[in-house]
Coordinates of C-alpha atoms and ligand atoms in Angstrom, one line a residue:
X4 CA -5.2 34.5 -46.8
X5 CA -5.2 37.1 -49.6
X6 CA -8.5 38.8 -50.2
X7 CA -10.5 37.6 -53.1
X8 CA -11.6 39.9 -55.9
X9 CA -15.1 39.0 -56.8
X10 CA -16.0 40.0 -60.4
X11 CA -19.6 39.9 -61.7
X12 CA -20.1 39.4 -65.4
X13 CA -23.5 41.2 -65.5
X14 CA -25.1 40.6 -68.9
X15 CA -22.8 39.1 -71.6
X16 CA -23.8 39.2 -75.3
X17 CA -26.2 36.3 -75.6
X18 CA -29.6 36.8 -77.1
X19 CA -31.8 38.7 -74.5
X20 CA -33.8 36.4 -72.4
X21 CA -34.7 36.2 -68.7
X22 CA -33.0 36.3 -66.3
X23 CA -30.4 38.3 -68.2
X24 CA -30.7 42.1 -67.6
X25 CA -31.2 43.3 -71.2
X26 CA -31.8 47.0 -71.2
X27 CA -29.3 49.7 -70.3
X28 CA -31.3 50.5 -67.2
X29 CA -31.7 46.9 -66.1
X30 CA -27.9 46.3 -66.6
X31 CA -27.2 49.3 -64.3
X32 CA -29.6 48.1 -61.7
X33 CA -28.3 44.5 -61.7
X34 CA -24.7 45.7 -61.6
X35 CA -25.4 48.0 -58.7
X36 CA -27.0 45.0 -56.8
X37 CA -23.9 42.9 -57.5
X38 CA -21.6 45.7 -56.3
X39 CA -23.6 46.2 -53.1
X40 CA -23.4 42.4 -52.5
X41 CA -19.6 42.4 -52.7
X42 CA -18.5 42.5 -56.3
X43 CA -15.5 44.8 -56.7
X44 CA -15.2 44.4 -60.5
X45 CA -18.1 44.7 -62.9
X46 CA -17.7 43.1 -66.3
X47 CA -20.0 44.8 -68.7
X48 CA -21.3 44.4 -72.2
X49 CA -23.7 46.9 -73.8
X50 CA -27.2 46.3 -75.2
X51 CA -29.6 48.5 -77.1
X52 CA -33.0 49.2 -75.5
X53 CA -34.5 46.1 -77.2
X54 CA -31.8 43.9 -75.7
X55 CA -29.7 43.6 -78.9
X56 CA -26.0 43.2 -77.9
X57 CA -23.9 46.0 -79.4
X58 CA -20.2 47.0 -79.2
X59 CA -21.1 50.7 -80.0
X60 CA -19.5 52.9 -77.3
X61 CA -22.7 55.0 -77.4
X62 CA -24.5 52.2 -75.6
X63 CA -21.7 51.6 -73.1
X64 CA -21.8 55.3 -72.0
X65 CA -25.2 55.3 -70.3
X66 CA -24.3 52.2 -68.3
X67 CA -21.0 53.6 -67.2
X68 CA -22.6 56.9 -66.3
X69 CA -25.5 55.2 -64.5
X70 CA -23.1 53.3 -62.3
X71 CA -20.9 56.3 -61.5
X72 CA -23.9 58.6 -60.9
X73 CA -25.1 56.0 -58.3
X74 CA -21.8 56.3 -56.5
X75 CA -20.5 52.9 -57.6
X76 CA -16.7 52.7 -57.1
X77 CA -16.3 49.2 -58.5
X78 CA -13.6 48.6 -61.2
X79 CA -15.4 48.7 -64.5
X80 CA -14.2 46.0 -67.0
X81 CA -15.7 46.6 -70.4
X82 CA -16.0 43.9 -73.1
X83 CA -14.0 44.2 -76.3
X84 CA -15.8 41.1 -77.7
X85 CA -17.9 40.8 -80.8
X86 CA -21.3 41.5 -79.3
X87 CA -22.5 38.1 -80.5
X88 CA -20.7 38.4 -83.9
X89 CA -21.9 41.9 -84.7
X90 CA -18.6 43.6 -84.3
X91 CA -15.5 42.6 -86.3
X92 CA -11.9 43.0 -85.2
X93 CA -10.9 46.7 -84.8
X94 CA -14.6 47.7 -84.4
X95 CA -14.5 45.8 -81.1
X96 CA -11.9 48.3 -79.8
X97 CA -13.8 51.6 -80.1
X98 CA -15.0 51.1 -76.5
X99 CA -11.4 51.7 -75.3
X100 CA -11.8 55.4 -75.9
X101 CA -14.1 55.5 -72.8
X102 CA -10.9 54.7 -70.9
X103 CA -12.3 52.0 -68.6
X104 CA -9.8 50.8 -65.9
X105 CA -10.0 47.3 -67.3
X106 CA -11.2 45.7 -70.5
X107 CA -11.3 42.1 -71.9
X108 CA -8.4 41.1 -74.1
X109 CA -9.3 37.8 -75.8
X110 CA -5.9 36.2 -76.6
X111 CA -6.4 34.3 -79.8
X112 CA -8.8 32.6 -82.2
X113 CA -11.3 29.9 -81.1
X114 CA -14.6 28.3 -82.0
X115 CA -17.3 30.0 -80.0
X116 CA -20.8 28.6 -80.2
X117 CA -21.4 28.2 -83.9
X118 CA -19.0 31.0 -84.8
X119 CA -15.3 31.6 -85.1
X120 CA -14.0 34.1 -82.6
X121 CA -11.1 35.8 -84.4
X122 CA -7.8 36.9 -82.8
X123 CA -4.9 36.6 -85.2
X124 CA -1.5 37.9 -84.1
X125 CA -1.5 41.1 -86.1
X126 CA -4.9 42.0 -84.6
X127 CA -3.7 41.1 -81.1
X128 CA -0.7 43.4 -81.4
X129 CA -3.0 46.2 -82.7
X130 CA -5.3 45.6 -79.8
X131 CA -2.4 45.7 -77.3
X132 CA -1.3 49.0 -78.8
X133 CA -4.8 50.4 -78.4
X134 CA -5.0 49.4 -74.8
X135 CA -1.7 51.2 -74.2
X136 CA -2.8 54.2 -76.1
X137 CA -5.9 54.6 -74.0
X138 CA -4.3 53.6 -70.7
X139 CA -6.5 50.5 -70.2
X140 CA -5.3 47.5 -68.4
X141 CA -6.1 44.2 -70.2
X142 CA -7.8 41.3 -68.6
X143 CA -6.2 38.6 -70.8
X144 CA -8.8 36.0 -71.5
X145 CA -7.3 32.6 -72.3
X146 CA -9.7 29.9 -73.6
X147 CA -7.1 27.2 -74.1
X148 CA -3.4 26.3 -73.9
X149 CA -2.5 28.2 -77.1
X150 CA -4.0 31.4 -75.8
X151 CA -1.8 31.2 -72.7
X152 CA 1.2 30.6 -74.9
X153 CA 0.2 33.6 -77.1
X154 CA -0.1 35.8 -74.0
X155 CA 3.4 34.8 -72.9
X156 CA 4.7 35.5 -76.4
X157 CA 3.2 39.0 -76.4
X158 CA 4.9 39.7 -73.1
X159 CA 8.1 38.4 -74.6
X160 CA 7.6 40.7 -77.6
X161 CA 7.2 43.6 -75.2
X162 CA 3.6 44.2 -76.5
X163 CA 1.9 43.4 -73.2
X164 CA 3.3 44.4 -69.8
X165 CA 3.6 41.8 -67.0
X166 CA 2.3 40.9 -64.6
X167 CA -0.8 40.1 -66.6
X168 CA -4.2 39.6 -65.1
X169 CA -5.3 36.3 -66.7
X170 CA -8.8 35.0 -66.9
X171 CA -9.0 31.3 -67.8
X172 CA -12.3 30.6 -69.6
X173 CA -13.6 27.0 -69.6
X174 CA -16.7 25.2 -70.6
X175 CA -17.9 27.6 -73.3
X176 CA -20.1 25.7 -75.8
X177 CA -18.3 25.3 -79.1
X178 CA -14.8 25.7 -77.7
X179 CA -14.4 22.1 -76.8
X180 CA -12.6 23.1 -73.6
X181 CA -13.7 21.1 -70.6
X182 CA -14.8 23.0 -67.4
X183 CA -12.7 20.9 -65.1
X184 CA -10.2 21.5 -62.3
X185 CA -7.7 19.5 -64.3
X186 CA -8.0 21.8 -67.3
X187 CA -7.6 24.9 -65.1
X188 CA -4.6 23.5 -63.3
X189 CA -3.0 22.7 -66.6
X190 CA -3.4 26.3 -67.8
X191 CA -2.3 27.8 -64.4
X192 CA 0.9 25.8 -64.5
X193 CA 1.9 27.7 -67.6
X194 CA 1.6 31.1 -65.9
X195 CA 4.2 32.8 -63.7
X196 CA 3.0 32.2 -60.1
X197 CA 2.8 35.9 -59.2
X198 CA 0.3 36.8 -61.9
X199 CA -3.3 37.3 -60.6
X200 CA -5.8 34.9 -62.2
X201 CA -9.4 33.9 -62.1
X202 CA -11.7 31.5 -63.9
X203 CA -14.8 32.0 -65.9
X204 CA -16.7 28.7 -66.1
X205 CA -19.9 28.3 -68.1
X206 CA -23.2 26.9 -66.7
X207 CA -23.3 24.5 -63.8
X208 CA -19.5 24.4 -63.6
X209 CA -19.5 28.0 -62.3
X210 CA -20.2 27.0 -58.7
X211 CA -17.6 24.3 -58.3
X212 CA -14.9 26.3 -60.1
X213 CA -15.8 29.4 -58.1
X214 CA -15.2 27.3 -55.0
X215 CA -12.0 25.9 -56.4
X216 CA -10.7 29.4 -57.0
X217 CA -11.4 30.4 -53.4
X218 CA -9.4 27.4 -52.2
X219 CA -6.6 27.6 -54.7
X220 CA -5.9 31.4 -54.2
X221 CA -7.4 32.7 -57.4
X222 CA -10.0 35.4 -57.8
X223 CA -13.6 34.7 -58.7
X224 CA -15.8 35.5 -61.6
X225 CA -19.5 34.9 -61.3
X226 CA -22.6 36.4 -63.0
X227 CA -25.3 35.8 -65.5
X228 CA -23.0 36.1 -68.5
X229 CA -21.7 32.6 -67.6
X230 CA -24.6 31.0 -65.8
X231 CA -28.3 31.6 -65.8
X232 CA -29.3 29.2 -63.0
X233 CA -28.7 29.4 -59.2
X234 CA -29.5 25.7 -59.0
X235 CA -31.2 23.2 -61.2
X236 CA -34.5 24.7 -62.2
X237 CA -33.9 27.9 -60.2
X238 CA -33.1 31.1 -62.2
X239 CA -30.2 33.1 -60.9
X240 CA -29.7 36.8 -60.3
X241 CA -26.3 38.6 -60.3
X242 CA -26.9 39.6 -56.7
X243 CA -27.7 36.0 -55.6
X244 CA -24.6 34.7 -57.4
X245 CA -22.3 37.3 -55.7
X246 CA -23.9 36.7 -52.3
X247 CA -23.2 33.0 -52.6
X248 CA -19.5 33.6 -53.4
X249 CA -19.3 36.0 -50.4
X250 CA -20.7 33.3 -48.1
X251 CA -18.4 30.7 -49.5
X252 CA -15.4 33.0 -49.1
X253 CA -16.4 33.6 -45.5
X254 CA -16.6 29.8 -44.8
X255 CA -13.2 29.3 -46.5
X256 CA -11.4 32.1 -44.7
X257 CA -10.9 34.4 -47.7
X258 CA -11.7 38.1 -47.0
X259 CA -13.6 39.8 -49.8
X260 CA -11.7 42.7 -51.4
X261 CA -13.2 46.1 -51.5
X262 CA -12.9 47.9 -54.8
X263 CA -9.8 49.9 -53.4
X264 CA -8.1 46.6 -52.4
X265 CA -9.1 45.0 -55.7
X266 CA -7.2 47.8 -57.5
X267 CA -4.1 47.0 -55.4
X268 CA -4.4 43.2 -56.0
X269 CA -4.9 43.6 -59.7
X270 CA -2.2 46.2 -60.2
X271 CA -4.6 49.0 -61.2
X272 CA -3.9 52.6 -60.3
X273 CA -5.9 53.8 -57.3
X274 CA -8.9 55.9 -58.1
X275 CA -8.5 59.6 -57.3
Ligands
ZN9 ZN1 -18.0 39.2 -71.4

């Protein structure tokens, strides 16, 4: 079976609270633990020292530097989100100038918590151009059917280059999108079969959908951004969540990709 790329979403942009690593130092530490446990992709948001989410590249820089200084060779996947509503549209893209290998590309507008997460077509085209300009590969995040359709449209327009790496996001409060296998399979059926895909599932749906991805040939995203509990009443850590996926992969016969293998599987240039 094809190796599985395990991605750890280390911190997210929710308000700081345990067990989320919420200082730049804690984010680096927790990301290193996830990498050592088997994560080959680290999805990162930035926070100020008091834990406030921020999209300011100045706060991504110490995290990236801390990981590289520690010898971490994982693929770094930086967020181009709103930092909990603090960054608007093009402000979200400043982080691309750090030239990460991978960054999130939210492919449309959706309700998100109590807010509206904006992604109109003119902005998506500007975002795609910025990714190209900085040589960053997009991880196209699709929260619902229309986002998949929009991704296909942007490929058709020549704005995004196939094959796309697609992350299907389900169960986020406010979106109204159920975190079910039926929903994921509906979205998957719309994608060309050769495109790599993974699922981000919120809360208690993370474990069953991680397992589904291992069985169905997808890649896996875990981490505290999506889920704070290892089990009911038991707080999670990024390391424990990654270790569990590694164990499940072993039981199900999926080898775990190293960062070098992950780059091949995701269509990223190898790292010199
Ligand atoms: Zn994120």
